[in-house]
Coordinates of C-alpha atoms and ligand atoms in Angstrom, one line a residue:
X1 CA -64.5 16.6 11.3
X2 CA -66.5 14.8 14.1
X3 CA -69.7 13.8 13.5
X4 CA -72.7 11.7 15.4
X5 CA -73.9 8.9 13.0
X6 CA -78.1 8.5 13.3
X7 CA -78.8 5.2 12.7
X8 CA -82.2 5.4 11.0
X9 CA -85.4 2.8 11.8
X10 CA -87.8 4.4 9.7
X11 CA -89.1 6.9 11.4
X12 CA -90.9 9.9 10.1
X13 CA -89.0 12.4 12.2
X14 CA -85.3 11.0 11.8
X15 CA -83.9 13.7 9.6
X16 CA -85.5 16.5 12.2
X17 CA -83.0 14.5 14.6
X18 CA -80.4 15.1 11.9
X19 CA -81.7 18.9 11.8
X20 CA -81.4 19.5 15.4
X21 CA -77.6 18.2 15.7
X22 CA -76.7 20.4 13.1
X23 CA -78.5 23.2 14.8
X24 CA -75.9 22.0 17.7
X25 CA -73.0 22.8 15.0
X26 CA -72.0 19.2 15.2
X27 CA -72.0 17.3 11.4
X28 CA -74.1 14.2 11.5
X29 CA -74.6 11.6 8.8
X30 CA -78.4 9.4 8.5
X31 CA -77.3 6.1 7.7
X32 CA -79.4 2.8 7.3
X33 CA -80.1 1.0 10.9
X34 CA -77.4 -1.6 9.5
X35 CA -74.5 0.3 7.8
X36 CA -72.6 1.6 10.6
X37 CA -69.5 2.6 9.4
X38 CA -66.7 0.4 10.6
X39 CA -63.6 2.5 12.1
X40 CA -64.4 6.0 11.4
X41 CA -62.0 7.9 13.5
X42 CA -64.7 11.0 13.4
X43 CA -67.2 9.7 15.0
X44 CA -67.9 11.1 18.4
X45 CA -71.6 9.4 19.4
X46 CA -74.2 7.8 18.0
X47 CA -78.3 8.2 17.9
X48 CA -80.9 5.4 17.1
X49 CA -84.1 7.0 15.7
X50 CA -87.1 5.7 16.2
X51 CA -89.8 3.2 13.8
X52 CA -93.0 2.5 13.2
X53 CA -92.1 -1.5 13.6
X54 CA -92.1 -2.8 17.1
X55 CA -89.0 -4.6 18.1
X56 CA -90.1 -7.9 19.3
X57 CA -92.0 -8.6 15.6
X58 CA -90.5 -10.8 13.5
X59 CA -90.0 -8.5 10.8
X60 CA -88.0 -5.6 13.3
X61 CA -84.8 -4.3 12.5
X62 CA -82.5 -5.5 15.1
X63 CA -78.7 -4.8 14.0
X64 CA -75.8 -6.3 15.9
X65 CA -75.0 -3.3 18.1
X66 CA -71.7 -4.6 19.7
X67 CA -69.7 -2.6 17.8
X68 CA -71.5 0.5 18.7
X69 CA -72.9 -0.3 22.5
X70 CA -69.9 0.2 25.1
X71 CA -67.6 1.8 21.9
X72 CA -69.5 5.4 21.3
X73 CA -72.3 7.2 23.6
X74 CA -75.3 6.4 22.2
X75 CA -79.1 7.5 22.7
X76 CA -81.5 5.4 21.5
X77 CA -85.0 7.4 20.8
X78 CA -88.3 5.7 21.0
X79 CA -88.0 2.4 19.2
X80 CA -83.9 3.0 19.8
X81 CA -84.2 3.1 23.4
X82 CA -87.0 -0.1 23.0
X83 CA -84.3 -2.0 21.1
X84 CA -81.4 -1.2 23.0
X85 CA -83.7 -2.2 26.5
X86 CA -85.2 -5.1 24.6
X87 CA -81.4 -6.2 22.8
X88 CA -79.9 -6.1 26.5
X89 CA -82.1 -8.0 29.0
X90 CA -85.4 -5.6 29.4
X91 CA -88.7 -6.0 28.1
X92 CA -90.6 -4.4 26.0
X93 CA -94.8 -5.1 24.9
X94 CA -97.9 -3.3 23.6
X95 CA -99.3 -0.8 25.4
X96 CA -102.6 -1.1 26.5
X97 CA -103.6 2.4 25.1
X98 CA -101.5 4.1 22.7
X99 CA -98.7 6.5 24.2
X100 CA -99.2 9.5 22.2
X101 CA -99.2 13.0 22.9
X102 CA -97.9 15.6 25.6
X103 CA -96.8 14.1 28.4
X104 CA -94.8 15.5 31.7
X105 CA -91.5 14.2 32.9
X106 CA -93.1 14.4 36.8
X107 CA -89.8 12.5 37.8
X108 CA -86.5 13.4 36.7
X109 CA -83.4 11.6 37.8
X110 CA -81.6 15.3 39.0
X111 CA -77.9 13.5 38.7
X112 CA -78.3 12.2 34.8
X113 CA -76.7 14.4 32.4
X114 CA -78.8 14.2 29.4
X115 CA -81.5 15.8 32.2
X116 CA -79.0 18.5 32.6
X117 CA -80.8 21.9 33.1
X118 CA -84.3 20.6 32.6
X119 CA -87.1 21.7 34.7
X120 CA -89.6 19.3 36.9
X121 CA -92.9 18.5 34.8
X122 CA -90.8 19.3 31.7
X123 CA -93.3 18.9 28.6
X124 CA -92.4 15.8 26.3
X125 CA -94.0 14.5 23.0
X126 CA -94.8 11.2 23.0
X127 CA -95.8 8.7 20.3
X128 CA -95.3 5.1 20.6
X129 CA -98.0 2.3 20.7
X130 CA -95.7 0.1 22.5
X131 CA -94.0 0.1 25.9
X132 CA -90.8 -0.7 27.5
X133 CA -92.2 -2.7 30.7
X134 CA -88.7 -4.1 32.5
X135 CA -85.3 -2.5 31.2
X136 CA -82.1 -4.7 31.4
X137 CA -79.9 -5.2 34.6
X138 CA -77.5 -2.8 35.5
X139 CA -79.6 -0.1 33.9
X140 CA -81.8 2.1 35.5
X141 CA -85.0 4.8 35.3
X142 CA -84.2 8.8 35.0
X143 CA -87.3 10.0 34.4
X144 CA -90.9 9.1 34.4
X145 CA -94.3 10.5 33.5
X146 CA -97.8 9.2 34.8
X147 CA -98.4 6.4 32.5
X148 CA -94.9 5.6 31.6
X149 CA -92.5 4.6 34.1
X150 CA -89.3 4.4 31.4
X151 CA -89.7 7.1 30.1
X152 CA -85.9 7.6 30.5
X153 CA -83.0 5.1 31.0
X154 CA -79.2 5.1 31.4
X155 CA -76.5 3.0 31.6
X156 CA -73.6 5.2 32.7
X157 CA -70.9 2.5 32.7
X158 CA -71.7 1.4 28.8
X159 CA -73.0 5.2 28.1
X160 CA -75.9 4.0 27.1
X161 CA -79.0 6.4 27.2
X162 CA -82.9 5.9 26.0
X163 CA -85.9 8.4 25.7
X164 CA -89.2 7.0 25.0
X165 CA -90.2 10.3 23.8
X166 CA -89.4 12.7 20.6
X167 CA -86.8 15.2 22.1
X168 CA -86.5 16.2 18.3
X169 CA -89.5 17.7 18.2
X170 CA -90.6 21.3 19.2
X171 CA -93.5 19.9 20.7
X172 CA -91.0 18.3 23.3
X173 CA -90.1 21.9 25.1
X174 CA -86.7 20.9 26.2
X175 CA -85.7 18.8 23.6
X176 CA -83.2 21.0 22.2
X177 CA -81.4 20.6 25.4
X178 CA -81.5 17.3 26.0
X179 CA -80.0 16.8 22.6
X180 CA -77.4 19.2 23.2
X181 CA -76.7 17.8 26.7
X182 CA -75.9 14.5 24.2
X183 CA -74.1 16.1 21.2
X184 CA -71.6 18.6 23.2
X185 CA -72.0 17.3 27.1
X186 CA -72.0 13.5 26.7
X187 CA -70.0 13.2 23.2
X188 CA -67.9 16.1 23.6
X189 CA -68.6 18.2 20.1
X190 CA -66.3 21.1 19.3
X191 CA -69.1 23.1 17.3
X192 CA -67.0 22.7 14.0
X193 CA -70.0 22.8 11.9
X194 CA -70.8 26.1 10.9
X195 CA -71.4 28.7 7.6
X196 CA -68.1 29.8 7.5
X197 CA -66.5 26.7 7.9
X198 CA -68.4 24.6 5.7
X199 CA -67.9 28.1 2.9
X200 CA -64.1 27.8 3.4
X201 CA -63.9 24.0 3.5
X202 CA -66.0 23.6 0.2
X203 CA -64.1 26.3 -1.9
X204 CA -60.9 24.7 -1.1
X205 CA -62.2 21.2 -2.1
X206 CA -63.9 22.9 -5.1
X207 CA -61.0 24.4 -6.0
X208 CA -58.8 21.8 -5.5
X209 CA -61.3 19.1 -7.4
X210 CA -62.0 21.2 -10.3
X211 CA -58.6 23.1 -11.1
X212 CA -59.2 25.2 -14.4
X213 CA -62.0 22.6 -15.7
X214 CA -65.0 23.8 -16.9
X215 CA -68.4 23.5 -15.1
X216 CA -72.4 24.0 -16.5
X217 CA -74.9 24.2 -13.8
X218 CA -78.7 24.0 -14.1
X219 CA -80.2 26.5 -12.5
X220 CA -84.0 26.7 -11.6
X221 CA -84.8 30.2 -9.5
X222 CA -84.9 27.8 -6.7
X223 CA -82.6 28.4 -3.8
X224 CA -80.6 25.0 -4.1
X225 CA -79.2 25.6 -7.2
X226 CA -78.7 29.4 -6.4
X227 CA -76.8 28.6 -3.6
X228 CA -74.8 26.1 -5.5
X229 CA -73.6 28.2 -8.2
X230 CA -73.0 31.2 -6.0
X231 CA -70.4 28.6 -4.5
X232 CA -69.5 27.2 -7.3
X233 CA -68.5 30.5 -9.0
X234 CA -66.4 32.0 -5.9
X235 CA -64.3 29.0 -6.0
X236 CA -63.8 28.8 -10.1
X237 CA -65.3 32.1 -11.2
X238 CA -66.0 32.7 -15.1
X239 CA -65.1 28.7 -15.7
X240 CA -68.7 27.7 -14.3
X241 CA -71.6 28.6 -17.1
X242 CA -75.0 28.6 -15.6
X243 CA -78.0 27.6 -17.8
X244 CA -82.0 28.8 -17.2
X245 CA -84.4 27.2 -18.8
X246 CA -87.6 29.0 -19.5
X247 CA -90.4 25.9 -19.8
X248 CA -93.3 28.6 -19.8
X249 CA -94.8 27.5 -16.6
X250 CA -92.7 29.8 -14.3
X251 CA -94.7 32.2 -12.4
X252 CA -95.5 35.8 -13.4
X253 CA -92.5 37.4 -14.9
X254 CA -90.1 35.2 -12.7
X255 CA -88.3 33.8 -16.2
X256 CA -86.9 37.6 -16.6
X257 CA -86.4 38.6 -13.1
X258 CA -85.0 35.8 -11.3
X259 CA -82.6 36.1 -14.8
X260 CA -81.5 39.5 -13.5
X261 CA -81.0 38.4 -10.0
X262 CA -78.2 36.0 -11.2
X263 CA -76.7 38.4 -13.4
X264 CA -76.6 40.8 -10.8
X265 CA -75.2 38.2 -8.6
X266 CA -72.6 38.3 -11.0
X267 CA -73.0 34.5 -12.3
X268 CA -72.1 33.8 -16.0
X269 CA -75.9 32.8 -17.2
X270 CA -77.7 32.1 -20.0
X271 CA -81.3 32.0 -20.3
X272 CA -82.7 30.0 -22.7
X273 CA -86.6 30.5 -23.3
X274 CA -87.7 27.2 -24.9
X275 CA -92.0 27.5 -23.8
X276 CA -93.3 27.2 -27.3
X277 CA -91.1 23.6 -27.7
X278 CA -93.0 22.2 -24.3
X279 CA -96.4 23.6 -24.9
X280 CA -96.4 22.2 -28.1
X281 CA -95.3 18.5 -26.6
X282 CA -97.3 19.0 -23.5
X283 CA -100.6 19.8 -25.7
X284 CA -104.2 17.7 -25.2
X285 CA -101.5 15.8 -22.5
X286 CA -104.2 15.4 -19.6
X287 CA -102.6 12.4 -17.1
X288 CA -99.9 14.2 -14.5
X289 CA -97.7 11.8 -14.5
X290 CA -97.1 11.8 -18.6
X291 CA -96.8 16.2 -18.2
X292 CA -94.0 15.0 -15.8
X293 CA -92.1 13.2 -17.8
X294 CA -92.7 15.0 -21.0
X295 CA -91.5 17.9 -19.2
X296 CA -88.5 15.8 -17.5
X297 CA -87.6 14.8 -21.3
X298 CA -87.7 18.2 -23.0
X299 CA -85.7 19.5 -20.3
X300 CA -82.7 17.3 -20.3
X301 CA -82.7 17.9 -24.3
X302 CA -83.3 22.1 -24.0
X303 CA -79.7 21.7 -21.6
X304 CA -77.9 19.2 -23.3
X305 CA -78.0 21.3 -26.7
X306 CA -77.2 24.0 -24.5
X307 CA -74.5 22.2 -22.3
X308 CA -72.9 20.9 -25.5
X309 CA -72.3 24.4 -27.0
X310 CA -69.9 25.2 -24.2
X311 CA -66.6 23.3 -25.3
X312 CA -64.2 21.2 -23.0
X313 CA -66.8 20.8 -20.1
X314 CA -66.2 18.4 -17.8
X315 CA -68.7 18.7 -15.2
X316 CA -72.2 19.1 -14.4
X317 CA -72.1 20.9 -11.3
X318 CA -76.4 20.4 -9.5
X319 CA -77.8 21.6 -6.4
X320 CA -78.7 18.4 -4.6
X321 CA -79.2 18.8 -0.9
X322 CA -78.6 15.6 1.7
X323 CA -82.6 14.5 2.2
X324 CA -82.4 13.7 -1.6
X325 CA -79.9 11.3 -1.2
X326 CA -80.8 9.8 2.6
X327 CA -81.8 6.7 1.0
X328 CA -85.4 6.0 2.8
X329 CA -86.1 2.9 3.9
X330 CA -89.0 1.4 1.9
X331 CA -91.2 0.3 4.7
X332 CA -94.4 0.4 3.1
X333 CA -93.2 -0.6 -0.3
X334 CA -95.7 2.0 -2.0
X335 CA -94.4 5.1 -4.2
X336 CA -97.3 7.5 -4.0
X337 CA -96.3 10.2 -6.5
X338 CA -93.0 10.2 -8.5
X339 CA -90.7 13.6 -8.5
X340 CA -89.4 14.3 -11.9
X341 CA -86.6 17.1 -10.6
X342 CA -86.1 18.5 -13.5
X343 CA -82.5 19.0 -12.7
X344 CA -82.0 15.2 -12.8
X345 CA -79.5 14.9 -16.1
X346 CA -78.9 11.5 -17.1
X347 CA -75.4 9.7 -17.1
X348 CA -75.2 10.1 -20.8
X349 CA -73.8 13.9 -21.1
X350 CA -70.7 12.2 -20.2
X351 CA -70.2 14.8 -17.4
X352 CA -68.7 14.3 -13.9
X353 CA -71.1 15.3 -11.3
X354 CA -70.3 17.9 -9.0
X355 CA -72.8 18.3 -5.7
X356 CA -71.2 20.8 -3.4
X357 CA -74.4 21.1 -1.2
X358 CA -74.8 17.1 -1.2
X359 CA -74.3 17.3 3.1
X360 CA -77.1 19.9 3.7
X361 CA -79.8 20.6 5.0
X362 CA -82.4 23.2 3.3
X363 CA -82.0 25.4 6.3
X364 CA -78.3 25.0 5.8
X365 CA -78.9 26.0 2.6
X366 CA -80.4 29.3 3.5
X367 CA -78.2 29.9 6.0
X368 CA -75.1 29.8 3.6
X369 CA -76.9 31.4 0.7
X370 CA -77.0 34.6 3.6
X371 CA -73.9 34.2 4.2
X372 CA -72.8 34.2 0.8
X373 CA -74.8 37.7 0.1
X374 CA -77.4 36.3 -1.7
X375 CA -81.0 38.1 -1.9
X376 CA -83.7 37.5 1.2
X377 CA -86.3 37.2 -1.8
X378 CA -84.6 34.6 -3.4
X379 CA -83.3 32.6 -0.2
X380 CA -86.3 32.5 1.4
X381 CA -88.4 31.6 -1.5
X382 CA -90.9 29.1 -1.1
X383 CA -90.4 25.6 -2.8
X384 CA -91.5 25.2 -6.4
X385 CA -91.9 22.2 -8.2
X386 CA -89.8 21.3 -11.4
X387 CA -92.7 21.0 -13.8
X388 CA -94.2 24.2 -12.5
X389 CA -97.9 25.5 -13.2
X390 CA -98.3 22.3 -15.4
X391 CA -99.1 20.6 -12.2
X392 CA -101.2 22.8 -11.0
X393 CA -103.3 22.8 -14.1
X394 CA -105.9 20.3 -14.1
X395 CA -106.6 18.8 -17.0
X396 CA -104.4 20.1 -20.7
X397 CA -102.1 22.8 -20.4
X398 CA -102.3 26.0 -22.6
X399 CA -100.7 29.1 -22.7
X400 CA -104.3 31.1 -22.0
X401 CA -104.8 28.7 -19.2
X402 CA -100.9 29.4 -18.0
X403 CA -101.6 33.2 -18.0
X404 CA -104.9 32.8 -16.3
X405 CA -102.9 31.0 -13.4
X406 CA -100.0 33.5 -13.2
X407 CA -102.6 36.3 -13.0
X408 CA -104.2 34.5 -9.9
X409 CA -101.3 33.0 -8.4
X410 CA -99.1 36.6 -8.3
X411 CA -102.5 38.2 -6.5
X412 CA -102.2 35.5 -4.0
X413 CA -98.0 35.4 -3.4
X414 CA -97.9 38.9 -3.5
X415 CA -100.8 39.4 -1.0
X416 CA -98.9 37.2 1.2
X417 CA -96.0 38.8 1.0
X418 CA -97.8 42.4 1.7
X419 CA -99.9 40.5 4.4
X420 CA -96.6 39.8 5.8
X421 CA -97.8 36.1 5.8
X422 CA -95.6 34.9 3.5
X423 CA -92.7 33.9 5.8
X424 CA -95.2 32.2 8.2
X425 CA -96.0 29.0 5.5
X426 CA -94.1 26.7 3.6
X427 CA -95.6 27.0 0.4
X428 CA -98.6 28.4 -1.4
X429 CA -100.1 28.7 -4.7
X430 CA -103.1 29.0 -7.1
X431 CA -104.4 25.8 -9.0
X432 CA -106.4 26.3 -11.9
X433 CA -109.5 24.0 -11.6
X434 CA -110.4 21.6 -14.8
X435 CA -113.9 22.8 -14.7
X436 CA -116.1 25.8 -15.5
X437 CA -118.7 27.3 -12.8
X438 CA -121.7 29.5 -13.1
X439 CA -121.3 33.2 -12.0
X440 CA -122.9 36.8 -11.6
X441 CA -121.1 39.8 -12.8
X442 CA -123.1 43.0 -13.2
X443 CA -126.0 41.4 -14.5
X444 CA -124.3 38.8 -16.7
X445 CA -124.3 35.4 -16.2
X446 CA -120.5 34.0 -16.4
X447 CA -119.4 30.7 -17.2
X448 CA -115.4 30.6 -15.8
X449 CA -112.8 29.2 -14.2
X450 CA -112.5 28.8 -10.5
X451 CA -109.0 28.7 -9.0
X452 CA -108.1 27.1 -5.4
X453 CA -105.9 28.8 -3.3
X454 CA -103.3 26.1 -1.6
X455 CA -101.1 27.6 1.3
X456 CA -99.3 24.5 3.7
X457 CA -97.1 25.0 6.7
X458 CA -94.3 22.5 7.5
X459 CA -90.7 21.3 8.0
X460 CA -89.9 18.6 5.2
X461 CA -93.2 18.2 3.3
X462 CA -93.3 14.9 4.3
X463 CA -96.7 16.2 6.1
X464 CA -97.6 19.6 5.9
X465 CA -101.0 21.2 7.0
X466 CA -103.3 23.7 5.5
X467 CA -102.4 27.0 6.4
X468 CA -105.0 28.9 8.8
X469 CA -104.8 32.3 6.9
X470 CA -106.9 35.2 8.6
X471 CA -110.4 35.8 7.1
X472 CA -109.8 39.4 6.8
X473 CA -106.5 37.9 4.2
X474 CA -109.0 35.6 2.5
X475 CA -111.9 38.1 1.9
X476 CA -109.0 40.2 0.3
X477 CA -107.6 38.0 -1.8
X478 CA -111.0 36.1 -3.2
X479 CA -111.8 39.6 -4.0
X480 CA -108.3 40.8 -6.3
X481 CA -108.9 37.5 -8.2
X482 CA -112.3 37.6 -8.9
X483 CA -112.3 41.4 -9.9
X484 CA -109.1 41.8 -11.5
X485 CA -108.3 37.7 -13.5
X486 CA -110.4 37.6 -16.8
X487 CA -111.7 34.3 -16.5
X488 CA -112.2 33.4 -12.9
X489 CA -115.4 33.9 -10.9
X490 CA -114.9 31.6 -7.9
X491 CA -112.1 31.2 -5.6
X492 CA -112.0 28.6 -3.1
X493 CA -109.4 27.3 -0.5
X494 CA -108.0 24.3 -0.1
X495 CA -108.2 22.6 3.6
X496 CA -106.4 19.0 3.5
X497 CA -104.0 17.8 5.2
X498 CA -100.9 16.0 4.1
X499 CA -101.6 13.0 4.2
X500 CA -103.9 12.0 2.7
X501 CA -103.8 14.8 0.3
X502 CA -100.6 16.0 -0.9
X503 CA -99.7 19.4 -1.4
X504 CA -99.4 19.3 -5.2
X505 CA -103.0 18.5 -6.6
X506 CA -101.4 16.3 -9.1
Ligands
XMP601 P1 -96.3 16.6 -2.8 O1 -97.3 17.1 -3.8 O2 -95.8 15.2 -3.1 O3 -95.1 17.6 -2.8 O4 -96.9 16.7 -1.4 C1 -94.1 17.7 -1.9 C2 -93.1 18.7 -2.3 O5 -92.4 18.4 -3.5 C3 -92.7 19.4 -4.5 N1 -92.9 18.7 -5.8 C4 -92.0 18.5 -6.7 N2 -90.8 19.0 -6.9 N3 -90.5 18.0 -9.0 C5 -90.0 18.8 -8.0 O6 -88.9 19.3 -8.1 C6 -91.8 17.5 -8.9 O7 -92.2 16.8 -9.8 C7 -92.5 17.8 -7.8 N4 -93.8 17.4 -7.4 C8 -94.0 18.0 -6.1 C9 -93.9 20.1 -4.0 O8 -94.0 21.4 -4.6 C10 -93.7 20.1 -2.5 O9 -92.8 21.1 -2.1

């Protein structure tokens, strides 16, 4: 299948380049800026992303491009387009004031054909701090704003192209074209990448791979692994067992419905409902990273005793989608907050791994899940984290403090989903708040729990910001909790950013 290779610099918005190409129905792999793969007939182009280095440090990533330059199309984005100026002859320095921000294309080069279709004074997002200020010989300028005269570049005769802005993003209004006018005009994709043909494709290869072998499969009421045994059992049927673990800090009855969903999706599933085993290892346990791997540890051993009960299995079949595996490039060196997937079961079972969604994106996800006839409420469920409530419980976890939570958090979900808001954000959910506060109810004096209300909108929860839910939604909700959760009697909301905060308070 063809496929555009993204070189990636370290940008925070590489894999939303990935995204759009895939939106273009063109496949697309994120590799490392240095591991381009040598002779791969399926390549049809090539993009460099951008980075938050700038090229002329000493530290910079500057691959040897002469395989790639004058071989494949390529468009070189931000810090691309500054090495691929700066690599062949140009110049590039600091900008006296940081480019960042709308900008408008006030010049446009009308015979370029990444400009195909675009409109004078198109809207662009830009966000560099350096500046390409001479680009090489033989090259020259299609478009232009006010304060940057390269914004654009081409070399037609090496097919060679370079944006200083962020076509990928939506704040760049014509972006979507510009990348199309790459993937399809300049590279010449056929639009082989769709639903249907990644569903037949897999299910042949699954079928194929597996034969009559015998498959177990995690699953966590999360739409990855939903998706991936729904797959997994059209291409092998009654020969894949599915296993739910119950840790006791799901939310509100989701243990027993999200059970019924798969068994009405007609998935061979067990349920297993193993809360009293982690709230007994997870009591007076305070620090979040030790409820993590506690957690972590009593799962693998719930589904290995399970797993080991089904005879002749072979493989472990998991729901890992590509931005797991697009190894990031460890610029800062830092890891701010470790994620324990639960569903990460260790070499040891002796199982070959099967990961038939390992080349997807989570809209890609969706978008076959529909395809596949699975439920709207569990496709477009919001993401959940693996150790569940536990981290959003400050402090010890106990099953009072569990129900408490569930109570508050269904108000809130279930609000949203009535307020038809739910949709709208990323993710939301209750956190149940280490301390007591002081109250009024009738004329009592109460000494409960408050609970913060989180709700984030974003694309990849790499950043995310606080949702702006209406006041009328807010008044409303504060309200249900209050009067109708035993043991809360203050709500509040929680208005940070990612970063610095992150949307998990621990
Ligand atoms: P943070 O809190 O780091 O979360 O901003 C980013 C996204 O990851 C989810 N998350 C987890 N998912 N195991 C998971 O499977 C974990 O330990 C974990 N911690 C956070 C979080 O819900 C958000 O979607």
């Amino acid at each position: 299948m063809q496929k555009i290779i993204i070189l990636d610099f370290g940008s925070q918005t590489t894999q939303l380049i990935g995204r759009r190409v895939r939106e273009l129905d063109t496949f697309c792999e994120i590799l490392p800026y240095n591991s381009f793969p040598a002779d791969d007939p399926d390549v049809i182009g090539v993009i460099l992303s951008g980075s938050p280095l700038s090229v002329y440090a000493d530290d910079a990533f500057r691959p040897d491009l002469s395989g790639i330059v004058g071989k494949y199309p390529v468009l070189g984005i931000c810090y691309g387009a500054q090495l691929l100026s700066y690599t062949y002859g140009g110049k590039v320095e600091q900008a006296g004031t940081r480019e960042y921000g709308h900008a408008s294309l006030g010049y446009i080069d009308p015979g370029c054909q990444l400009f195909k279709g675009f409109d004078k004074g198109s809207q662009v997002w830009m966000s560099h701090g350096d500046s390409i200020t001479a680009i090489p010989a033989g090259y020259h300028v299609t478009a232009s704003t006010d304060s940057v005269q390269y914004a654009a570049f081409e070399c037609a005769e090496k097919r060679v192209w370079g944006v200083q802005f962020h076509p990928e993003v939506v704040h760049s209004l014509q972006g979507k074209l510009l990348l199309e006018n790459f993937v399809i005009g300049i590279c010449g994709s056929r639009r082989e990448w769709t639903s249907d043909s990644f569903i037949e494709k897999t299910v042949g290869e699954l079928k194929a791979e597996l034969g009559n072998d015998k498959v177990v499969l995690g699953l966590s009421g999360g739409v990855d692994s939903s998706v991936a045994a729904v797959l997994l059992n059209k291409a092998i049927g009654k020969n894949l067992t599915c296993i739910f673990v119950n840790h006791g800090l799901l939310r509100k009855n989701e243990f027993t419905d999200v059970l019924n969903d798969y068994v009405c999706l007609g998935l061979n599933v067990k349920g297993v409902d193993a809360s009293e085993m982690f709230f007994a290892d997870l009591k007076g346990v305070t620090e979040p990273e030790q409820k993590r791997k506690i957690i972590g540890r009593d799962f693998i051993e719930v589904f290995d005793a399970e797993a080991s009960k089904i005879t002749d299995a072979k493989w472990l079949a998991q729901g890992t989608i590509y931005p797991d595996r697009i190894e990031s490039l460890n610029i800062t060196g830092k890891t701010i907050k470790s994620h324990h997937n639960v569903g990460g079961l260790p070499a040891k079972m002796g199982l070959k791994l099967c990961e038939p969604l390992k080349w997807l994106f989570k809209d890609e996800v969706r978008a076959i899940g529909r395809r596949l006839g699975i439920p709207e409420h569990l496709i477009g469920r919001h993401p959940f984290p693996g150790p569940g409530l536990a981290v959003r419980i400050i402090g010890d976890i106990t099953p009072q403090k569990v129900a408490v939570l569930q109570e508050a958090d269904a108000i809130f979900i279930n609000g949203l989903r009535e307020w038809k808001l739910y949709d709208k954000i990323w993710q939301a959910g209750a956190i149940l708040l280490a301390d007591h506060t002081v109250g009024v109810m009738g004329d009592e004096r109460t000494f409960d729990n408050a609970v913060a209300l989180r709700a984030v909108t974003s694309v990849d929860a790499m950043t995310a910001d606080w949702a702006e839910l209406p006041y009328e939604f807010m008044h409303w909700v504060s309200n249900e909790i209050i009067n109708k959760v035993k043991g809360v009697n203050r709500v509040c909301y929680d208005i940070s950013s990612k970063p610095p905060a992150t949307i998990e308070w621990e």
